[in-house]
Coordinates of C-alpha atoms and ligand atoms in Angstrom, one line a residue:
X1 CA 18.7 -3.7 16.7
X2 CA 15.7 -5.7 16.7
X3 CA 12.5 -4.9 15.5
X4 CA 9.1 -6.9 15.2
X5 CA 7.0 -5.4 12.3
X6 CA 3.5 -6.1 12.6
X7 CA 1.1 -6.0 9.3
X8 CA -1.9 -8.0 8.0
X9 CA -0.6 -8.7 4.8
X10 CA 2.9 -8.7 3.7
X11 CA 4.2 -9.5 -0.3
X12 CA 4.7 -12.1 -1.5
X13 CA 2.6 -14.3 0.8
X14 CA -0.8 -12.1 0.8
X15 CA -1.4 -9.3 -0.8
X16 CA -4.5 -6.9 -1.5
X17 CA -3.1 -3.7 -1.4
X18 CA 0.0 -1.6 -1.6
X19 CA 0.7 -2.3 2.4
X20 CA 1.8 -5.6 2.1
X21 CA 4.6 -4.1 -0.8
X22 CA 5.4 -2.1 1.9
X23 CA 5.1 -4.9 4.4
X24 CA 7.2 -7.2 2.2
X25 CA 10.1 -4.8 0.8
X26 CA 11.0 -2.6 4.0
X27 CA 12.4 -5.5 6.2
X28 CA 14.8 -6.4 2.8
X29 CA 15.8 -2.8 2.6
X30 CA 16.7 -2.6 6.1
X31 CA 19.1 -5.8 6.0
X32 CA 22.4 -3.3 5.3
X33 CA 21.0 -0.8 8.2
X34 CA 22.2 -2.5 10.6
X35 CA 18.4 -3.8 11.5
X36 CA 17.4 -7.0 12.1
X37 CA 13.5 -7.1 11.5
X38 CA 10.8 -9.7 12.1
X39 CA 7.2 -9.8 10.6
X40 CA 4.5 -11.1 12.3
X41 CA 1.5 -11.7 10.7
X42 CA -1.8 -14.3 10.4
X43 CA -1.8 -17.6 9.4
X44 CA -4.0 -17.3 6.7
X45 CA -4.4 -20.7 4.4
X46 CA -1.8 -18.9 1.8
X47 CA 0.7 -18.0 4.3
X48 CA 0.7 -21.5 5.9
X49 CA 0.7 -23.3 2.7
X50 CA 4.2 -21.0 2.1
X51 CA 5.9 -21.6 5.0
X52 CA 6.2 -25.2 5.1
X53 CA 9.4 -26.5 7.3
X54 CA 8.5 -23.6 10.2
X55 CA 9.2 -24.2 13.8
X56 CA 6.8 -24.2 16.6
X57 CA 8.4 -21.1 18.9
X58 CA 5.5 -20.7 21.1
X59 CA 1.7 -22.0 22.1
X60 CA -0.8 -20.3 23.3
X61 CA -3.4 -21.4 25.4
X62 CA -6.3 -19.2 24.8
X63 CA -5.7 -17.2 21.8
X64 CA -9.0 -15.4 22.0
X65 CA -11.5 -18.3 22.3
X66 CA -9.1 -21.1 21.3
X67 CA -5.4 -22.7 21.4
X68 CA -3.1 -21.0 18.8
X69 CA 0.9 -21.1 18.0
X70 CA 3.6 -19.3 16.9
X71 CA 5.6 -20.8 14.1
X72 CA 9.1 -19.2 13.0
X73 CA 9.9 -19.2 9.6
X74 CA 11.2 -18.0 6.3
X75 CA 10.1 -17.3 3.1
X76 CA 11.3 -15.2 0.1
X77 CA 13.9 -13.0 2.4
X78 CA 11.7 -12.5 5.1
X79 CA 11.9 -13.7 8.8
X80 CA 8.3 -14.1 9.7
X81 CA 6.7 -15.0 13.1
X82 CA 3.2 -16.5 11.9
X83 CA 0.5 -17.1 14.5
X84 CA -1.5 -21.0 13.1
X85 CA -5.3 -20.1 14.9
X86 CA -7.3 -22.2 12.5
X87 CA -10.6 -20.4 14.4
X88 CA -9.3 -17.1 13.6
X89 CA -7.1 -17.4 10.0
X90 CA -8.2 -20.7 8.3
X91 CA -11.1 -19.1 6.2
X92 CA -11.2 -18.6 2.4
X93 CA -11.4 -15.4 0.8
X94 CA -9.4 -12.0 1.5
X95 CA -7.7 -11.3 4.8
X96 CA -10.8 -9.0 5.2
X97 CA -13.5 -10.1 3.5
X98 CA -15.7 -13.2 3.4
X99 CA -16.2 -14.5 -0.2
X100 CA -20.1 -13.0 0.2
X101 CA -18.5 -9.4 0.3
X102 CA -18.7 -8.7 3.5
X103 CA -16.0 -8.0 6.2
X104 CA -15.7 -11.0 8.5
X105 CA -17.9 -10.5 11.6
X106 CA -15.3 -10.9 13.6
X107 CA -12.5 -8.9 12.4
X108 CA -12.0 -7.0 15.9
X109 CA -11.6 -10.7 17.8
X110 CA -8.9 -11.6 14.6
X111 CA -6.8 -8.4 14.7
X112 CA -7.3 -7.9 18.5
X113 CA -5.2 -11.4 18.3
X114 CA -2.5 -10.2 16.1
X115 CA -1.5 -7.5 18.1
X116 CA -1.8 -9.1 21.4
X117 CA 0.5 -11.6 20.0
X118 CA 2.8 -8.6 18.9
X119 CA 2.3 -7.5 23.0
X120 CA 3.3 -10.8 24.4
X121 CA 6.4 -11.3 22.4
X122 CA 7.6 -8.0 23.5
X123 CA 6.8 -9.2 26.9
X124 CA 8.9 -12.1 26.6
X125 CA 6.8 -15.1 24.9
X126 CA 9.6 -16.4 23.2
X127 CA 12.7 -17.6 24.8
X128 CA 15.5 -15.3 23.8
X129 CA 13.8 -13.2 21.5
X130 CA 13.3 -9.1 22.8
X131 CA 12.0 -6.7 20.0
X132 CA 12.9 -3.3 21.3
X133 CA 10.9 -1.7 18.9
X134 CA 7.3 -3.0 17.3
X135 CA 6.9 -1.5 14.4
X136 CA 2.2 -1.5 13.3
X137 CA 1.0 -1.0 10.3
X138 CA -1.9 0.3 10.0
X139 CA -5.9 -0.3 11.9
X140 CA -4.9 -4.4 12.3
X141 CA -2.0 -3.3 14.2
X142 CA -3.8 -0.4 15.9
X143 CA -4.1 -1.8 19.3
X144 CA -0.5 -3.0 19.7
X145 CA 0.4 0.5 21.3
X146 CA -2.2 -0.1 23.6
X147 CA -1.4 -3.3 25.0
X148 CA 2.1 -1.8 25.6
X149 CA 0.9 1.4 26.7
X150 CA -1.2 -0.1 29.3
X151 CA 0.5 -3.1 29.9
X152 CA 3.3 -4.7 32.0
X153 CA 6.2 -1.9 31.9
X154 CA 8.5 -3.2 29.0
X155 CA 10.8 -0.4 27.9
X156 CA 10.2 -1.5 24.4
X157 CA 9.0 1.4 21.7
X158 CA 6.4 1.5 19.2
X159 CA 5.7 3.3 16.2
X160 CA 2.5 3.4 14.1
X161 CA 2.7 3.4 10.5
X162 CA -0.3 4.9 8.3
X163 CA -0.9 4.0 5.3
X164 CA -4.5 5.1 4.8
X165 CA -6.9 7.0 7.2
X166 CA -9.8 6.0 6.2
X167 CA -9.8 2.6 7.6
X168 CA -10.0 3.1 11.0
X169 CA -10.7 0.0 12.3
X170 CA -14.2 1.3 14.3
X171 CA -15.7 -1.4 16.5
X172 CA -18.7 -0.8 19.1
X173 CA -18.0 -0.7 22.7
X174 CA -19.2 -4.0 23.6
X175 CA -16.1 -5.4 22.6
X176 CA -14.3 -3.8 24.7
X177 CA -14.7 -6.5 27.5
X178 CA -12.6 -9.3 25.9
X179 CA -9.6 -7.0 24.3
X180 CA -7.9 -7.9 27.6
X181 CA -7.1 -4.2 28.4
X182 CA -7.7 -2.7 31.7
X183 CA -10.5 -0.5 32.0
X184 CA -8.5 2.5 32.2
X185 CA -8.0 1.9 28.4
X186 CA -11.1 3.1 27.5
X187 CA -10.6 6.9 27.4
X188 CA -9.8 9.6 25.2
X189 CA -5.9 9.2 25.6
X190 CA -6.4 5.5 24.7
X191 CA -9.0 2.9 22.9
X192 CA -11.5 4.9 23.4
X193 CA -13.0 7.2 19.8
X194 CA -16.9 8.8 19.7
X195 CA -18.0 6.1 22.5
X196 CA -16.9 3.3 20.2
X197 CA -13.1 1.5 19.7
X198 CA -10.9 2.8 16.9
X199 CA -8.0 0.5 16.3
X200 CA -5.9 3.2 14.0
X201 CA -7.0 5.8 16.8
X202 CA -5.3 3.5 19.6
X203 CA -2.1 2.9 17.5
X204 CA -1.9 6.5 16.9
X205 CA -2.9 7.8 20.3
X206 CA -0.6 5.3 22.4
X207 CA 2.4 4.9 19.7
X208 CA 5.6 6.5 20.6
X209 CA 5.7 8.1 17.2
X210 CA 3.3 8.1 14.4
X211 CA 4.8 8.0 10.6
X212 CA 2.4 8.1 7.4
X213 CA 3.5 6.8 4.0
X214 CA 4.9 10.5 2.6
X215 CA 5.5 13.8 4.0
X216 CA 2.9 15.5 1.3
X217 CA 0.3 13.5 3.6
X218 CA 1.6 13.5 6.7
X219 CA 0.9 17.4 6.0
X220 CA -2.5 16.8 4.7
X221 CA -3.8 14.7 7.3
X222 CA -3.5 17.8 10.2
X223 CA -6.3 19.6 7.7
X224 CA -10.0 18.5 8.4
X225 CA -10.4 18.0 4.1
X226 CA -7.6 14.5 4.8
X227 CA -7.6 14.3 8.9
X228 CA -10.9 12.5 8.5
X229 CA -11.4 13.8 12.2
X230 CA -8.0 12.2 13.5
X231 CA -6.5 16.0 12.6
X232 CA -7.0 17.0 16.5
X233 CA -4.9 14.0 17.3
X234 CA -2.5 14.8 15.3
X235 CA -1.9 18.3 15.8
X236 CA -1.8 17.7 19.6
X237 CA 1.3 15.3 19.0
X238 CA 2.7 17.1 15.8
X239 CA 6.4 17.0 16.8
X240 CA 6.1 13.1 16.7
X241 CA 4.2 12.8 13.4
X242 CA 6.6 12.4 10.5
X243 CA 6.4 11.5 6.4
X244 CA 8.4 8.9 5.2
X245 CA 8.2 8.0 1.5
X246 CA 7.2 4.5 0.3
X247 CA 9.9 2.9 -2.1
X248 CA 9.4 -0.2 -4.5
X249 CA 11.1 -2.8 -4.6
X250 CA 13.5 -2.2 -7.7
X251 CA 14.4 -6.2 -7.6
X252 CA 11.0 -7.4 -8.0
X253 CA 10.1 -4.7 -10.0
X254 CA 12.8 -4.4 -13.2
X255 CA 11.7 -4.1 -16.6
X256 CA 15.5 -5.5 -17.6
X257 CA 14.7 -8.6 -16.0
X258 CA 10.9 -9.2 -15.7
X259 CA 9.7 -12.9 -16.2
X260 CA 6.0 -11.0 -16.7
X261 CA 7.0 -9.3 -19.6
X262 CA 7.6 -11.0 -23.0
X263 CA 10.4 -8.6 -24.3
X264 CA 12.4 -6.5 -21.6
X265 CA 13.9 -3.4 -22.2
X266 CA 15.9 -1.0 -20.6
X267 CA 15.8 3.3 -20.5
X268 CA 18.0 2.7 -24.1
X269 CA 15.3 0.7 -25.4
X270 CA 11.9 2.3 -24.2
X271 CA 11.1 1.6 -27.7
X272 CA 11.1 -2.2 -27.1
X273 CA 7.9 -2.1 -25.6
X274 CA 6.1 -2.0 -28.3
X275 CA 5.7 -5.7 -28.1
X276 CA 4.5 -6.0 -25.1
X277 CA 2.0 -3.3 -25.7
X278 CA 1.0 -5.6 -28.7
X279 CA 0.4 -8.5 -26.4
X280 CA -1.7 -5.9 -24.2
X281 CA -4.0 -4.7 -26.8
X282 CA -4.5 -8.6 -27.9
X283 CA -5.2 -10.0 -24.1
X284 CA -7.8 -7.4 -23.4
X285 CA -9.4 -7.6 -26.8
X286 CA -8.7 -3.7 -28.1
X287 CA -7.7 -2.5 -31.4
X288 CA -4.3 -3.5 -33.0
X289 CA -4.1 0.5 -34.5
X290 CA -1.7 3.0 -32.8
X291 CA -2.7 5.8 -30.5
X292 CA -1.3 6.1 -27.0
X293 CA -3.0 3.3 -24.6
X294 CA -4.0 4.5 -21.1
X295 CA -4.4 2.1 -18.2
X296 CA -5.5 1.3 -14.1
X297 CA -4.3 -1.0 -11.8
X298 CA -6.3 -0.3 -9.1
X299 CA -8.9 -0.8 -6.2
X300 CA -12.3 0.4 -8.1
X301 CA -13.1 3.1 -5.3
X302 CA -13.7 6.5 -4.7
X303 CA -10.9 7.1 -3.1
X304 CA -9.0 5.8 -6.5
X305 CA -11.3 8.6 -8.4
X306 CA -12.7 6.2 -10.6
X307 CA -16.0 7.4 -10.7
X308 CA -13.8 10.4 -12.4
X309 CA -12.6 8.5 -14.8
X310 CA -15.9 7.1 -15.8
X311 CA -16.9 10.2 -16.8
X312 CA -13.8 11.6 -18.8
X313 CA -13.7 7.9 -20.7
X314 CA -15.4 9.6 -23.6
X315 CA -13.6 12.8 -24.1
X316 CA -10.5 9.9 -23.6
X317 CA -11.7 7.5 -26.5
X318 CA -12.5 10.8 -28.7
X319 CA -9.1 11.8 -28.3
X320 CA -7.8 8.5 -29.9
X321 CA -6.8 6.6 -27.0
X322 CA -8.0 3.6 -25.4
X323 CA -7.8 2.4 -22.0
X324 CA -7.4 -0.9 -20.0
X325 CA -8.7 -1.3 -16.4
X326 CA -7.1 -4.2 -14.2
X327 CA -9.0 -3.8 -10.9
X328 CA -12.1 -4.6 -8.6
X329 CA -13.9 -2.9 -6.0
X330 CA -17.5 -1.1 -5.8
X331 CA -19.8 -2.8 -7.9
X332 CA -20.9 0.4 -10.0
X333 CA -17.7 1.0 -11.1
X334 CA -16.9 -2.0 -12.4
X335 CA -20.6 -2.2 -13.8
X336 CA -19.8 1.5 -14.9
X337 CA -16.4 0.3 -16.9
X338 CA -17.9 -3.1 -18.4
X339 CA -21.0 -0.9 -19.8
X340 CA -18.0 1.1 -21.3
X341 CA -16.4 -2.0 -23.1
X342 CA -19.6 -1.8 -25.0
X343 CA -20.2 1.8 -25.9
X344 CA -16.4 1.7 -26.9
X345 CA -15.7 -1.9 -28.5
X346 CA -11.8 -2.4 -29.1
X347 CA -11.2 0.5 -27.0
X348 CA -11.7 0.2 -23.9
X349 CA -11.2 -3.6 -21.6
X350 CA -11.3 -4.4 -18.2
X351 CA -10.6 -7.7 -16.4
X352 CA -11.4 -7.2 -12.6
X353 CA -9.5 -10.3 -11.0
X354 CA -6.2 -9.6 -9.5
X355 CA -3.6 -10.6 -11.1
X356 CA 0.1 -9.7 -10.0
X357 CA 2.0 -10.9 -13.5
X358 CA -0.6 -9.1 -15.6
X359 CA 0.0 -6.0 -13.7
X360 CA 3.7 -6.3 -14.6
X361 CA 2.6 -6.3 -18.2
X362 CA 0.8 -3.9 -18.0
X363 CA 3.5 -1.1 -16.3
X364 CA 5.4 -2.6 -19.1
X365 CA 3.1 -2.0 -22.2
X366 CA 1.0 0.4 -21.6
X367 CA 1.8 4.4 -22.5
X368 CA 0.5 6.2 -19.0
X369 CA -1.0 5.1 -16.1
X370 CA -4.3 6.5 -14.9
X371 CA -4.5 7.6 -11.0
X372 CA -7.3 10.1 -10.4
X373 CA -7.3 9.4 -6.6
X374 CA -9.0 12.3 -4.6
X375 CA -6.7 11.4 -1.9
X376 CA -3.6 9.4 -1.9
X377 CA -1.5 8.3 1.4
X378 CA 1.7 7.5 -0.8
X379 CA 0.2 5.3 -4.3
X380 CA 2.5 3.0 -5.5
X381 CA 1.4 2.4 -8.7
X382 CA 2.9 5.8 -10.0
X383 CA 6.5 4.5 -8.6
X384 CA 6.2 1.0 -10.6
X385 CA 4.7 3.1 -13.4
X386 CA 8.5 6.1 -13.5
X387 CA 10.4 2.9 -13.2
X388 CA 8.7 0.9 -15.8
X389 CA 8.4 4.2 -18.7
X390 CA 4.8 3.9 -18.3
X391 CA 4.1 7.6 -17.8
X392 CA 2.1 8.5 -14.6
X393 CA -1.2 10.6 -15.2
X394 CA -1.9 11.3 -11.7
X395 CA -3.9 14.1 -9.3
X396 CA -1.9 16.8 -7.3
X397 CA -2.2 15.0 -3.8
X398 CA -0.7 13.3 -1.1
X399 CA 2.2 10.5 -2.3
X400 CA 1.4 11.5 -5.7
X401 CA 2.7 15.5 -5.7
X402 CA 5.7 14.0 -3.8
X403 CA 6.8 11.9 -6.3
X404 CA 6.0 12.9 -10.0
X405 CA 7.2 16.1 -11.7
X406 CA 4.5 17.8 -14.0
X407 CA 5.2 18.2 -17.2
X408 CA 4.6 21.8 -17.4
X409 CA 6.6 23.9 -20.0
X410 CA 8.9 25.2 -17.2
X411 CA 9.3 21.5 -16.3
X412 CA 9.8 20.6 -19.8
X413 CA 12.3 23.1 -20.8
X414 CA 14.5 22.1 -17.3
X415 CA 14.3 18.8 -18.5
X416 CA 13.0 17.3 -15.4
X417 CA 9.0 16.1 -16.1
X418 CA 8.5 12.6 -15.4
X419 CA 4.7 12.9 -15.7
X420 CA 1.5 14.9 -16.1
X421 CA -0.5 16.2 -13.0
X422 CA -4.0 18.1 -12.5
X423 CA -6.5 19.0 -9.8
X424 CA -8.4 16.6 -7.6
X425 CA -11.9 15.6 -7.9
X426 CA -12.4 17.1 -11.0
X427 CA -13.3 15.1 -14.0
X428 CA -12.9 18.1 -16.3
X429 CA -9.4 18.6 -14.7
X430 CA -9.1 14.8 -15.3
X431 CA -9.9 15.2 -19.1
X432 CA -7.7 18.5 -19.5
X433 CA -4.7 16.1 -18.2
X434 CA -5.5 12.9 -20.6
X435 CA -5.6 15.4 -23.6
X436 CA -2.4 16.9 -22.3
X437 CA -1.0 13.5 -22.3
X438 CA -1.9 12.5 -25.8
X439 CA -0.5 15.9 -27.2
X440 CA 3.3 14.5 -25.6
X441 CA 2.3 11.3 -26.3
X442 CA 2.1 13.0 -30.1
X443 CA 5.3 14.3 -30.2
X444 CA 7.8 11.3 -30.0
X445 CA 11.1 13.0 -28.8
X446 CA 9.5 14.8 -25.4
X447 CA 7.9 11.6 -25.1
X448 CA 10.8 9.3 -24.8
X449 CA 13.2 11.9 -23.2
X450 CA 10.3 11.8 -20.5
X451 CA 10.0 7.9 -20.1
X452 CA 13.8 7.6 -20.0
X453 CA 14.0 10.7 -16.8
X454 CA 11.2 9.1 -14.7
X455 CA 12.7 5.1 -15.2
X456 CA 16.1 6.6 -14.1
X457 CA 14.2 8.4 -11.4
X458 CA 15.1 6.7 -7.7
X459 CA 12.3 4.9 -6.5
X460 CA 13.9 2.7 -4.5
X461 CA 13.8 2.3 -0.7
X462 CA 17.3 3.4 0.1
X463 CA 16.8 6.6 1.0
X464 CA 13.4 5.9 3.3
X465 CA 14.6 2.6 4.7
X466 CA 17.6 4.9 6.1
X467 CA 15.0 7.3 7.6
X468 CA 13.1 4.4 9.5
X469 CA 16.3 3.0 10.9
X470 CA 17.2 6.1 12.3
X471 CA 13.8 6.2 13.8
X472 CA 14.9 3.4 15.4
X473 CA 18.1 4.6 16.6
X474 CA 16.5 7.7 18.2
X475 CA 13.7 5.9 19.9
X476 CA 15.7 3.4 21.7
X477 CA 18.8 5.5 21.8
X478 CA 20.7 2.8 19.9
X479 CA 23.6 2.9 18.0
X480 CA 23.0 1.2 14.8
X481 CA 25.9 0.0 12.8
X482 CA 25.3 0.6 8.9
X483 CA 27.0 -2.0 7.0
X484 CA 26.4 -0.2 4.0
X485 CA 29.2 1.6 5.1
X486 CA 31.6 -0.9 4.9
Ligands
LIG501 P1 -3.7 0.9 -2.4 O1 -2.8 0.3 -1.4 O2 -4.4 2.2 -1.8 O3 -4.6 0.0 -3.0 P2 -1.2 1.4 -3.9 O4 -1.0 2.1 -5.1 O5 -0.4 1.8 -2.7 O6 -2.8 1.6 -3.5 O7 -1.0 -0.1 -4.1 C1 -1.8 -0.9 -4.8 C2 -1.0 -2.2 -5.1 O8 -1.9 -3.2 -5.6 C3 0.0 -2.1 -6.3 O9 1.0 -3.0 -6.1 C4 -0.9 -2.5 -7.5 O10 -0.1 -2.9 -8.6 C5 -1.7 -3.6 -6.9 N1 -3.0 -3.9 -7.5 C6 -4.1 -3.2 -7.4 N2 -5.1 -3.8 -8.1 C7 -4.6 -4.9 -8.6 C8 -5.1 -6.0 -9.4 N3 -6.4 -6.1 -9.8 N4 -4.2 -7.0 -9.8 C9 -2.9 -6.9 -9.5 N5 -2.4 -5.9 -8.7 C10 -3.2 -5.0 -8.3
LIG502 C1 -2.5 2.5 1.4 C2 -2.6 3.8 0.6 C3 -1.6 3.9 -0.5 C4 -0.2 3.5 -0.1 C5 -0.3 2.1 0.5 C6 1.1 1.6 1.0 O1 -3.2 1.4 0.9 O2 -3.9 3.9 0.0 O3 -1.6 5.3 -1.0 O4 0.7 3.5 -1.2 O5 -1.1 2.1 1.6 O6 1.6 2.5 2.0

């Protein structure tokens, strides 16, 4: 079985978000399914700089307003496809975003490009090489279905992958001209979403199926509250709209081996990270005294609730905690949380840069992670947080109710909690939860039992990377062997 996977950013080459962990650890995960996967993403300066010693597979002409080519390579596990288009790729800053902030004017031209690529390849670009199933993640891999859809006749399947509806990739109709889609594209059954071009609305309109990043969601999003007026869509195709859960991976992420962390420690030895809570308290400039220590490693957005947590930060530091913020995003939050690391000096720090090793420190110091999110495809941080004891505070929504057990006294007494959760969009509900933390925090035993229960919890993409195989199988009506098995 061969499958293409098509994503803007994919770990550890480029990374801004929790897709490219997706991006990075599924294709690893499905080695022992029997599937052979491919990723096929930009040529941004980072990824070309990565995969030195690629092959030239393919060149392109006219990739959108000038020559581009396809160079096969490998790096850290992964078979990648990268498309070199110095006029698209070759900029600094984000994938995204120019270093002035804004998104790059001409994001639809960029991402129009990736998944035409995607197209051609399953049209036969490459000598010898047939995906039968493209596999897009999310608004940059939108229009893939739609080349296919409306394309030369392929047989091969696609499935669109959501990770976040909010980002639908919304361009106005004057592009439509140079997608190089016939004009019978633009409709309601195709491109076509409120007069404009939706990307995500393509993927999810022409895809053979449609899976989001946890069942809890793919519920949610048929509700106008989450649909974020793709709910009609939805609906109409319900019975090929399924959840599949995010994993980690458990390699990358191990507190018994973890270069980040300067003493490891295992479930037997939660008690170990004491030390690297020490070094935590020292790098962002807190108070040395004890006290449970909250933290955020997190996009600075409303959709991350942080606003929220902005205003429960007082009630937090009155309770005797203190809190460290590793993050960026909206400019008033992070305004909002450097104001704070003067009203509350030595308790409260935030260092907005990203910083991958620091957020392994961090899982492995801190006492609970923070995750107010008002809405929540899957969240990852929660799953790094229950493997790395770093309790996970979090609101009762999408990925987050599927994968943390609140510590309620029914909970407790079954001996399954692995965390604390509270209502949505509510800072008072936020507050109620932080002061519920600190009272288990308080009492050492429940505490531990309940670090120990979430690290041993499984995180881990096994179960899910079995799901998406089968996917596979069922689209294409393969057989897939599973050498796990063996
Ligand atoms: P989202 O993709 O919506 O931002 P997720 O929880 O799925 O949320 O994934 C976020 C990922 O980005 C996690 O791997 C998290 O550790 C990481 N992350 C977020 N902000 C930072 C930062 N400033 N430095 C390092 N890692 C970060
Ligand atoms: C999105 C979502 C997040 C999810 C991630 C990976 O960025 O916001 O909830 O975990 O994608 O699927």
């Amino acid at each position: 079985m061969e499958v293409l996977s098509v994503a803007a950013e994919v770990y550890p080459l480029i990374k801004t978000g929790g897709l490219a962990d997706v991006a990075g650890a599924l294709p690893l995960a499905l080695g022992d399914k029997g599937v052979t996967l491919r990723t096929l993403l930009p040529g941004y300066p980072a990824v070309m700089s990565k995969i030195d010693g690629g092959r030239v597979v393919a060149e392109i002409d006219d990739l959108f307003g000038a020559p581009g080519k396809l160079i096969a390579g490998r790096f850290a596990g992964l078979d990648l496809i990268v498309i070199e288009a110095p006029h698209l790729y070759d900029r600094p800053g984000n994938p995204y975003v120019a270093p002035d902030g804004w998104d790059w004017p001409d994001n639809w031209k960029r991402f129009a490009a990736l998944s035409w690529v995607a197209a051609e390849l399953a049209w036969g670009l490459v000598d010898g090489y047939r995906p039968q199933v493209i596999h897009c993640h999310d608004w940059q891999a939108g229009l893939v279905p739609a080349y296919i859809k409306y394309g030369t006749p392929s047989g091969i399947k696609t499935i669109m992958t959501v990770h976040n509806m909010a980002f639908k990739g919304f361009f106005g109709r004057e592009i439509f001209a140079q997608l190089r889609l016939p004009p019978q594209a633009f409709e309601v059954g195709g491109v076509e979403y409120y007069g404009g071009i939706s990307y995500l609305k393509s993927g999810m309109e022409c895809a053979d199926y449609v899976t989001t990043v946890s069942p809890n969601y793919a519920d949610e999003i048929r509700t106008p509250e989450f649909g974020m007026g793709l709910e009609g869509l939805l609906n109409g195709r319900a019975d090929t709209v399924i959840g599949i859960l995010n994993g980690i991976d458990t390699a990358a992420w191990d507190p018994m081996t973890d270069a980040s962390l300067p003493q490891k420690y295992s479930g037997n030895t939660v008690h170990l990270r004491r030390a690297n809570k020490a070094r935590l308290v020292e790098k962002f400039g807190l108070d040395g005294e004890d006290g449970p220590l909250f933290c955020v490693i997190s996009r600075l957005t409303d959709q991350k609730g942080m606003d929220l947590l902005l205003q429960a930060l007082r009630g937090l530091v009155e309770l005797g905690a203190r809190l460290v913020v590793l993050g960026s995003g909206e400019g008033y939050l992070e305004d909002g949380f450097r104001h704070a690391t003067g009203l509350y000096p030595g308790k409260v720090g935030i260092i907005t840069r990203y910083d991958e090793d620091l957020s392994h420190l961090i899982q492995g110091g801190a006492d609970a992670i923070l995750i107010p999110s008002r809405f929540e495809p899957c969240g990852l941080t929660q799953l790094y947080g229950l493997r790395y004891g770093c309790v996970p505070v979090v609101s009762r929504i999408g990925g987050l109710a599927d994968t943390v057990i609140d510590a309620n006294p029914a909970a407790l007494d079954a001996g399954v909690a692995t965390g604390i959760m509270f209502d949505a969009n509510s800072a008072h509900a936020l507050y109620e939860a932080i002061r519920r933390t600190v009272r288990l925090y308080n009492d050492d035993k429940t505490w531990k039992k309940m670090q120990r229960r979430g690290m041993k919890s499984d995180v881990s993409w096994e179960a899910s990377a079995g799901r998406y195989a089968d996917l596979y199988a069922t689209l294409t009506g393969l057989n897939i062997h599973d050498d796990s098995n063996d």
